[in-house]
Structure formats: structure tokens, C-alpha cells
Amino acid sequence: MKQLIDRLEQEQTLPREDWIRLLEDFTPEDTAYLCERARHVRQMHYQNRIFIRGLIEFTNYCKNDCFYCGIRRSNCNTHRYRLSKATILDCCRRGYELGFRTFVLQGGEDGHFTDAVLTDIVHAIRTEFPDCAITLSIGERSRDSYQQLFDAGANRFLLRHETFDSTHYASLHPAGLTAASRQKCLWNLKEIGYQVGSGFMVGSPGQTTENLADDLLFLKKLNPQMVGIGPFIPHHDTPFAKEQAGSLELTLFLLGAIRLMLPKVLLPATTALGTIAPDGREQGVLAGANVVMPNLSPKDVRGDYLLYDNKICTGDEAAESVANLKRSMQAIGYDVVVDRGDSLNM
Ligand code: SAH
């Protein structure tokens, strides 16, 4: 396996059958070796700098019904909320003081936020914080809508492809949502000029090693600025309540592999990773990640934006989360910096 890992580092890709072999047969020693190489590559491009993104979960209304997601339309047990423009701007102000230079607006696909409503909010953030990046994570919209939001001042867009394989995609989503249209959105976003983040859940129900190999090959082809992966974690009010969570080991291995495949990509150690293991985000950084996305949402809505069970930091103040994060990153030799943290993968 060591030869395959060396080859991945040198060639920055692997043929599909080698990806499958690597993902099926890796041992803890292989993970240790891969993570060491991943740290080396990350160090070359980004040193020991960790970028932070302030996550503002601005609505949990969603018209979609994804089988894995806790805020799916059919979940009647979720208390629904949406933040006003004034509250969103307040979150940004608090974030700016805490050193954030990127704000991520994430939410369900909420019809209230029409192009007019959302461009107005984006424009207001852009005007007040000209030195910050604005990232949207609001699901599938028309190309024209993406363009309007871009023109209003949004720079980045996170849209995980979730799984490349169309049959697997169909087993995670209701009829009407397709892998093809998700992927089309990503290409549109890139064409418009957004810095794009894609990615997938690790260990989602029915996921095979072949699916993962296809996910990696798709990411190689898309060549996004950022890749977000995290373990699938069941939510008790979804059709996948009884399914198993994705594993820490596989997630860490994939983080290291993605770092070698796309050396300059921004790679977050996600909240889901921090949820399945108490030191999950630190382990993610030690596997090659260089971004963390602390929560800037108002404390009173945190507990309502539950995509999965046991999500961390639902009770913390933003300041508290950031202070804890700085401390835990320092303890493993990394510095949380005040920086937009633009991707070097262009
Ligand atoms: N509505 C937006 C934002 C989705 S939430 C969109 O469509 O892009 C962000 C990500 O959380 C999703 O892309 C999905 O990969 C992840 N997610 C959702 N439910 C999850 C679960 N049960 N376990 C782990 N990750 C989950």
C-alpha cells in the first residue's frame, strides 16, 4: 500500500481500480503513513495555518426531503426558524470582532429567501465587510439565481455532490433530486466564477468502495477550491434513523487521500467529524485538513439546526467555541489565523 500512497502523492491521482484497492485494504499503518505525507504536503502550501469560517445557519426551513437530513421537510418535530437580515448582520459583526474574515450562510432550501431577499442580504454584508469572503451553502438554484447572488457580492459556494453515482444518489434522496442536476449546479457555479466547495458524506447508507472511488475521481475532475467531507451520522427523525454512522478511520484516510490528490485544496475538519470523536477535528487536521467552521448562529437557534444527532457546540457562545478551538489547535502545533483564507487551488 505504501507504493500506492507514494504514487498518489507523485501523480496526484490513481486509476479507479487502485483507489478501490487502497480504500478496501488500508491498515492503521497505512493511515499513519498517508497522514504523514498529507501533513507534509499541506505544510508546503499552507504551513501550520488554520483558517476559520463563521457558519451562520440562517434558516432550517427546507422544501427538500433528503433521507439523511434532520431538517428534511417531513420532519414535523423540528422547530422551524429563519433569521432576519438584521440578525444575520449582527452575527457577522460579532464574527468580525472574533477574527472571522469569511462568513458562510448555510440553510435549507427555503422559498422565503427569493433572489430579491437574498441578494439584498448579500449586498448588505458585502457593503459592511468589504474585506471578507461571503460563502453561500443554500442548495440547488438556477444558474441565473447563482449569477445574481454572485453579482451581489457572494464569492464562494459550498454544494456537496453527496455521491457521484446516480443510483446511490437516488437511494439517499426522494424522486426529483438527481445526481446529474446537483453536478450541473457545480459546473454552473464554477463557470460563473465562484470558488466552489464540493464533497460527500463518508459511510452514507449503501455506499460502496466503488462509489467512493467515483467520488474521488469526480472531485479530481471538478478540481474545486474546497472539499468538505464528514461521516454520515443518523438523525432519529429520518428514514435513516437506524443506520450506522460513518467511521472515523475511513474519514481520516479519505482526508489524507484528498490532500494528496488536490494538494492546494482547502479541506475542513468538519463538525460531523468532531461529533463522532471528541478530538475528531484535531485528528482531521493531523490528516491534512486546514479549515474549521465554528458556529456563529445565535445561541437560541443552534439546537434547531440539527442535521444529525449529538451535533457538537450547540450550547456554546461563538466566542467560547473560538477560544476553545484556538487552544486545541495550538496544543497540536497549529495556529488559527485572522485571514480570508483564499484557496491556492485555482
Ligand atoms: N441545503 C444545503 C445545505 C445542506 S447541509 C445544500 O443542499 O447544500 C450541509 C451538508 O450536511 C449536506 O450537504 C450533507 O452532506 C451534510 N449532512 C446532512 N445530513 C447529514 C447527516 N445526517 N450526517 C452527516 N452529514 C449530513
Tab-separated table of C-alpha atoms in Angstrom, residues 6-290:
chain	number	residue	atom	x	y	z
A	6	ASP	CA	3.667	7.274	-2.871
A	7	ARG	CA	2.240	7.044	-6.354
A	8	LEU	CA	-0.788	9.080	-5.310
A	9	GLU	CA	1.490	11.769	-3.921
A	10	GLN	CA	3.596	11.854	-7.077
A	11	GLU	CA	0.870	11.646	-9.690
A	12	GLN	CA	-1.936	13.296	-7.681
A	13	THR	CA	-4.415	10.719	-8.860
A	14	LEU	CA	-4.918	6.971	-9.094
A	15	PRO	CA	-6.736	4.754	-11.566
A	16	ARG	CA	-10.177	3.668	-10.323
A	17	GLU	CA	-9.107	0.086	-9.542
A	18	ASP	CA	-6.194	1.333	-7.430
A	19	TRP	CA	-8.466	3.674	-5.470
A	20	ILE	CA	-10.697	0.700	-4.758
A	21	ARG	CA	-7.778	-1.467	-3.641
A	22	LEU	CA	-6.408	1.262	-1.411
A	23	LEU	CA	-9.765	2.018	0.225
A	24	GLU	CA	-10.588	-1.659	0.779
A	25	ASP	CA	-7.296	-2.838	2.197
A	26	PHE	CA	-5.666	0.013	4.095
A	27	THR	CA	-4.289	-0.730	7.568
A	28	PRO	CA	-3.705	1.603	10.541
A	29	GLU	CA	-0.032	1.755	9.473
A	30	ASP	CA	-1.102	2.882	6.005
A	31	THR	CA	-3.238	5.608	7.575
A	32	ALA	CA	-0.293	6.780	9.677
A	33	TYR	CA	1.926	6.940	6.597
A	34	LEU	CA	-0.716	8.638	4.445
A	35	CYS	CA	-1.397	11.268	7.132
A	36	GLU	CA	2.304	12.000	7.483
A	37	ARG	CA	2.569	12.613	3.730
A	38	ALA	CA	-0.645	14.682	3.800
A	39	ARG	CA	0.745	16.877	6.594
A	40	HIS	CA	3.930	17.354	4.599
A	41	VAL	CA	2.007	18.475	1.512
A	42	ARG	CA	-0.334	20.749	3.493
A	43	GLN	CA	2.704	22.274	5.233
A	44	MET	CA	4.324	23.101	1.876
A	45	HIS	CA	1.334	25.141	0.717
A	46	TYR	CA	-0.377	26.403	3.864
A	47	GLN	CA	2.187	25.874	6.661
A	48	ASN	CA	0.594	25.359	10.063
A	49	ARG	CA	-2.121	27.956	9.470
A	50	ILE	CA	-5.709	27.014	10.191
A	51	PHE	CA	-8.430	29.118	8.549
A	52	ILE	CA	-11.730	29.635	10.277
A	53	ARG	CA	-15.129	30.247	8.678
A	54	GLY	CA	-18.044	31.661	10.613
A	55	LEU	CA	-21.046	29.463	9.960
A	56	ILE	CA	-24.409	31.233	10.096
A	57	GLU	CA	-27.247	28.720	9.891
A	58	PHE	CA	-29.824	31.227	8.742
A	59	THR	CA	-32.846	29.028	8.062
A	60	ASN	CA	-33.886	25.463	8.798
A	61	TYR	CA	-36.948	25.550	6.556
A	62	CYS	CA	-36.407	23.187	3.642
A	63	LYS	CA	-38.555	22.145	0.712
A	64	ASN	CA	-36.455	19.023	0.191
A	65	ASP	CA	-36.804	15.679	1.870
A	66	CYS	CA	-33.332	14.118	1.801
A	67	PHE	CA	-33.480	10.798	3.636
A	68	TYR	CA	-30.430	11.510	5.815
A	69	CYS	CA	-31.102	15.085	6.876
A	70	GLY	CA	-32.642	16.124	10.180
A	71	ILE	CA	-34.207	19.305	8.784
A	72	ARG	CA	-35.954	17.488	5.915
A	73	ARG	CA	-39.440	18.718	5.110
A	74	SER	CA	-41.184	15.647	6.550
A	75	ASN	CA	-39.652	16.056	9.989
A	76	CYS	CA	-42.542	17.629	11.900
A	77	ASN	CA	-40.595	17.542	15.151
A	78	THR	CA	-38.214	20.279	14.064
A	79	HIS	CA	-38.965	23.751	15.337
A	80	ARG	CA	-38.534	25.914	12.250
A	81	TYR	CA	-36.844	29.323	12.254
A	82	ARG	CA	-35.340	31.835	9.871
A	83	LEU	CA	-33.022	34.693	10.781
A	84	SER	CA	-33.768	38.272	9.746
A	85	LYS	CA	-31.332	40.381	7.772
A	86	ALA	CA	-30.613	42.374	10.956
A	87	THR	CA	-29.793	39.212	12.927
A	88	ILE	CA	-27.575	37.861	10.141
A	89	LEU	CA	-25.653	41.151	10.061
A	90	ASP	CA	-25.298	41.031	13.845
A	91	CYS	CA	-23.792	37.543	13.558
A	92	CYS	CA	-21.298	38.887	11.006
A	93	ARG	CA	-20.363	41.806	13.293
A	94	ARG	CA	-19.756	39.507	16.226
A	95	GLY	CA	-17.786	37.196	13.946
A	96	TYR	CA	-15.655	40.009	12.591
A	97	GLU	CA	-14.661	41.016	16.125
A	98	LEU	CA	-13.706	37.426	16.843
A	99	GLY	CA	-11.366	37.389	13.832
A	100	PHE	CA	-13.546	35.792	11.143
A	101	ARG	CA	-12.982	37.044	7.586
A	102	THR	CA	-15.278	34.527	5.914
A	103	PHE	CA	-18.983	34.196	6.599
A	104	VAL	CA	-20.819	31.094	5.466
A	105	LEU	CA	-24.572	31.429	5.094
A	106	GLN	CA	-25.979	27.918	5.217
A	107	GLY	CA	-29.554	26.831	5.203
A	108	GLY	CA	-32.265	24.590	3.896
A	109	GLU	CA	-33.838	25.340	0.540
A	110	ASP	CA	-36.247	27.931	1.913
A	111	GLY	CA	-38.639	29.617	-0.540
A	112	HIS	CA	-38.778	32.707	1.657
A	113	PHE	CA	-35.251	33.551	0.528
A	114	THR	CA	-36.023	34.547	-3.042
A	115	ASP	CA	-33.298	36.061	-5.208
A	116	ALA	CA	-34.501	39.534	-4.224
A	117	VAL	CA	-34.433	38.813	-0.479
A	118	LEU	CA	-31.096	37.036	-0.553
A	119	THR	CA	-29.256	39.421	-2.886
A	120	ASP	CA	-30.291	42.245	-0.559
A	121	ILE	CA	-28.741	40.419	2.413
A	122	VAL	CA	-25.568	39.504	0.497
A	123	HIS	CA	-25.222	43.074	-0.731
A	124	ALA	CA	-25.556	44.421	2.813
A	125	ILE	CA	-22.816	42.062	4.088
A	126	ARG	CA	-20.604	42.920	1.121
A	127	THR	CA	-21.003	46.667	1.809
A	128	GLU	CA	-20.297	46.448	5.525
A	129	PHE	CA	-17.472	43.896	5.272
A	130	PRO	CA	-15.585	44.620	2.041
A	131	ASP	CA	-12.548	42.663	3.225
A	132	CYS	CA	-14.476	39.446	3.935
A	133	ALA	CA	-15.418	36.492	1.786
A	134	ILE	CA	-19.108	35.585	1.601
A	135	THR	CA	-19.852	31.897	1.123
A	136	LEU	CA	-23.285	30.527	0.354
A	137	SER	CA	-24.443	26.984	1.110
A	138	ILE	CA	-28.076	27.032	0.101
A	139	GLY	CA	-28.511	24.085	-2.233
A	140	GLU	CA	-29.654	23.952	-5.831
A	141	ARG	CA	-30.823	27.088	-7.631
A	142	SER	CA	-30.978	28.221	-11.235
A	143	ARG	CA	-27.893	29.483	-12.978
A	144	ASP	CA	-29.440	32.918	-13.161
A	145	SER	CA	-30.029	32.931	-9.411
A	146	TYR	CA	-26.410	31.931	-8.728
A	147	GLN	CA	-25.314	34.726	-11.062
A	148	GLN	CA	-27.438	37.347	-9.274
A	149	LEU	CA	-26.020	36.308	-5.890
A	150	PHE	CA	-22.503	36.443	-7.298
A	151	ASP	CA	-23.125	39.917	-8.695
A	152	ALA	CA	-24.451	40.996	-5.284
A	153	GLY	CA	-21.111	40.097	-3.726
A	154	ALA	CA	-21.007	36.380	-2.878
A	155	ASN	CA	-17.608	34.838	-3.673
A	156	ARG	CA	-17.834	31.215	-2.695
A	157	PHE	CA	-20.367	28.403	-2.765
A	158	LEU	CA	-20.469	25.101	-0.918
A	159	LEU	CA	-22.526	22.394	-2.561
A	160	ARG	CA	-21.538	18.846	-1.773
A	161	HIS	CA	-22.197	16.478	-4.639
A	162	GLU	CA	-23.155	13.980	-1.854
A	163	THR	CA	-22.416	10.930	-4.016
A	164	PHE	CA	-21.428	10.786	-7.671
A	165	ASP	CA	-23.198	7.554	-8.570
A	166	SER	CA	-26.730	8.254	-9.798
A	167	THR	CA	-28.225	5.033	-8.376
A	168	HIS	CA	-26.679	5.601	-4.971
A	169	TYR	CA	-27.778	9.244	-5.142
A	170	ALA	CA	-31.350	8.105	-5.809
A	171	SER	CA	-31.242	5.852	-2.727
A	172	LEU	CA	-30.428	8.854	-0.495
A	173	HIS	CA	-32.873	11.353	-1.986
A	174	PRO	CA	-36.531	11.482	-2.976
A	175	ALA	CA	-37.561	11.241	-6.627
A	176	GLY	CA	-36.929	14.521	-8.391
A	177	LEU	CA	-33.499	15.113	-6.930
A	178	THR	CA	-30.792	13.735	-9.184
A	179	ALA	CA	-27.024	13.416	-9.166
A	180	ALA	CA	-26.981	14.971	-12.631
A	181	SER	CA	-28.695	18.191	-11.620
A	182	ARG	CA	-26.580	18.504	-8.475
A	183	GLN	CA	-23.438	18.156	-10.588
A	184	LYS	CA	-24.773	20.580	-13.197
A	185	CYS	CA	-25.136	23.196	-10.437
A	186	LEU	CA	-21.483	22.736	-9.525
A	187	TRP	CA	-20.326	23.296	-13.094
A	188	ASN	CA	-22.564	26.374	-13.351
A	189	LEU	CA	-21.111	27.793	-10.133
A	190	LYS	CA	-17.584	27.282	-11.418
A	191	GLU	CA	-18.374	28.922	-14.746
A	192	ILE	CA	-19.832	31.966	-13.011
A	193	GLY	CA	-16.579	32.378	-11.106
A	194	TYR	CA	-17.402	31.216	-7.604
A	195	GLN	CA	-14.732	29.493	-5.542
A	196	VAL	CA	-16.513	26.174	-5.195
A	197	GLY	CA	-16.577	23.595	-2.450
A	198	SER	CA	-17.938	20.116	-3.041
A	199	GLY	CA	-17.761	16.844	-1.160
A	200	PHE	CA	-19.676	13.912	0.237
A	201	MET	CA	-20.686	12.032	3.360
A	202	VAL	CA	-18.487	9.128	4.387
A	203	GLY	CA	-20.368	5.939	5.186
A	204	SER	CA	-23.781	7.045	3.969
A	205	PRO	CA	-26.228	4.105	3.769
A	206	GLY	CA	-25.480	1.794	0.847
A	207	GLN	CA	-22.165	3.483	-0.008
A	208	THR	CA	-19.658	1.098	-1.605
A	209	THR	CA	-15.931	1.432	-2.121
A	210	GLU	CA	-16.681	1.811	-5.833
A	211	ASN	CA	-18.915	4.779	-5.001
A	212	LEU	CA	-16.070	6.377	-3.040
A	213	ALA	CA	-13.630	5.821	-5.884
A	214	ASP	CA	-16.075	7.563	-8.221
A	215	ASP	CA	-16.465	10.415	-5.716
A	216	LEU	CA	-12.712	10.949	-5.671
A	217	LEU	CA	-12.428	10.798	-9.457
A	218	PHE	CA	-15.262	13.295	-9.765
A	219	LEU	CA	-13.527	15.667	-7.339
A	220	LYS	CA	-10.322	15.362	-9.330
A	221	LYS	CA	-12.194	16.325	-12.472
A	222	LEU	CA	-14.166	19.170	-10.864
A	223	ASN	CA	-10.987	20.485	-9.214
A	224	PRO	CA	-12.853	22.572	-6.611
A	225	GLN	CA	-11.271	25.127	-4.291
A	226	MET	CA	-12.559	23.292	-1.235
A	227	VAL	CA	-13.659	19.756	-0.372
A	228	GLY	CA	-15.954	19.079	2.580
A	229	ILE	CA	-16.281	15.516	3.756
A	230	GLY	CA	-17.588	14.198	7.043
A	231	PRO	CA	-19.070	10.998	8.391
A	232	PHE	CA	-22.758	10.326	7.871
A	233	ILE	CA	-24.452	10.414	11.282
A	234	PRO	CA	-28.022	9.165	11.697
A	235	HIS	CA	-30.776	11.522	12.843
A	236	HIS	CA	-33.516	9.902	14.914
A	237	ASP	CA	-36.405	11.520	12.978
A	238	THR	CA	-35.339	10.409	9.496
A	239	PRO	CA	-35.763	7.215	7.454
A	240	PHE	CA	-32.082	6.505	8.206
A	241	ALA	CA	-32.531	6.641	11.999
A	242	LYS	CA	-31.382	3.054	12.434
A	243	GLU	CA	-28.439	3.188	10.026
A	244	GLN	CA	-24.810	3.062	11.149
A	245	ALA	CA	-22.671	6.184	11.281
A	246	GLY	CA	-19.640	6.515	9.010
A	247	SER	CA	-16.312	5.652	10.590
A	248	LEU	CA	-13.619	7.937	11.929
A	249	GLU	CA	-10.880	5.777	10.396
A	250	LEU	CA	-12.272	5.933	6.862
A	251	THR	CA	-12.959	9.674	7.112
A	252	LEU	CA	-9.382	10.378	8.219
A	253	PHE	CA	-7.981	8.160	5.492
A	254	LEU	CA	-10.062	9.964	2.867
A	255	LEU	CA	-8.982	13.381	4.179
A	256	GLY	CA	-5.344	12.369	3.761
A	257	ALA	CA	-6.030	10.949	0.299
A	258	ILE	CA	-7.816	14.130	-0.822
A	259	ARG	CA	-4.885	16.244	0.427
A	260	LEU	CA	-2.517	14.208	-1.764
A	261	MET	CA	-4.899	14.244	-4.747
A	262	LEU	CA	-5.574	18.023	-4.587
A	263	PRO	CA	-2.531	19.394	-2.722
A	264	LYS	CA	-3.687	23.021	-2.591
A	265	VAL	CA	-7.341	22.422	-1.798
A	266	LEU	CA	-8.984	23.835	1.326
A	267	LEU	CA	-10.019	20.926	3.473
A	268	PRO	CA	-12.224	21.405	6.523
A	269	ALA	CA	-12.187	19.227	9.597
A	270	THR	CA	-15.973	19.193	9.821
A	271	THR	CA	-18.395	19.438	12.711
A	272	ALA	CA	-19.613	15.920	11.915
A	273	LEU	CA	-16.049	14.650	12.393
A	274	GLY	CA	-15.900	16.465	15.736
A	275	THR	CA	-19.215	14.852	16.642
A	276	ILE	CA	-18.195	11.201	16.181
A	277	ALA	CA	-14.965	11.627	18.196
A	278	PRO	CA	-14.146	14.167	20.920
A	279	ASP	CA	-10.845	15.039	19.213
A	280	GLY	CA	-12.174	14.425	15.693
A	281	ARG	CA	-11.368	17.881	14.356
A	282	GLU	CA	-7.807	17.757	15.713
A	283	GLN	CA	-7.368	14.335	14.139
A	284	GLY	CA	-8.731	15.781	10.898
A	285	VAL	CA	-6.075	18.492	10.936
A	286	LEU	CA	-3.430	15.842	11.577
A	287	ALA	CA	-4.742	14.019	8.487
A	288	GLY	CA	-4.254	17.086	6.265
A	289	ALA	CA	-7.237	19.381	6.932
A	290	ASN	CA	-6.651	23.134	7.282
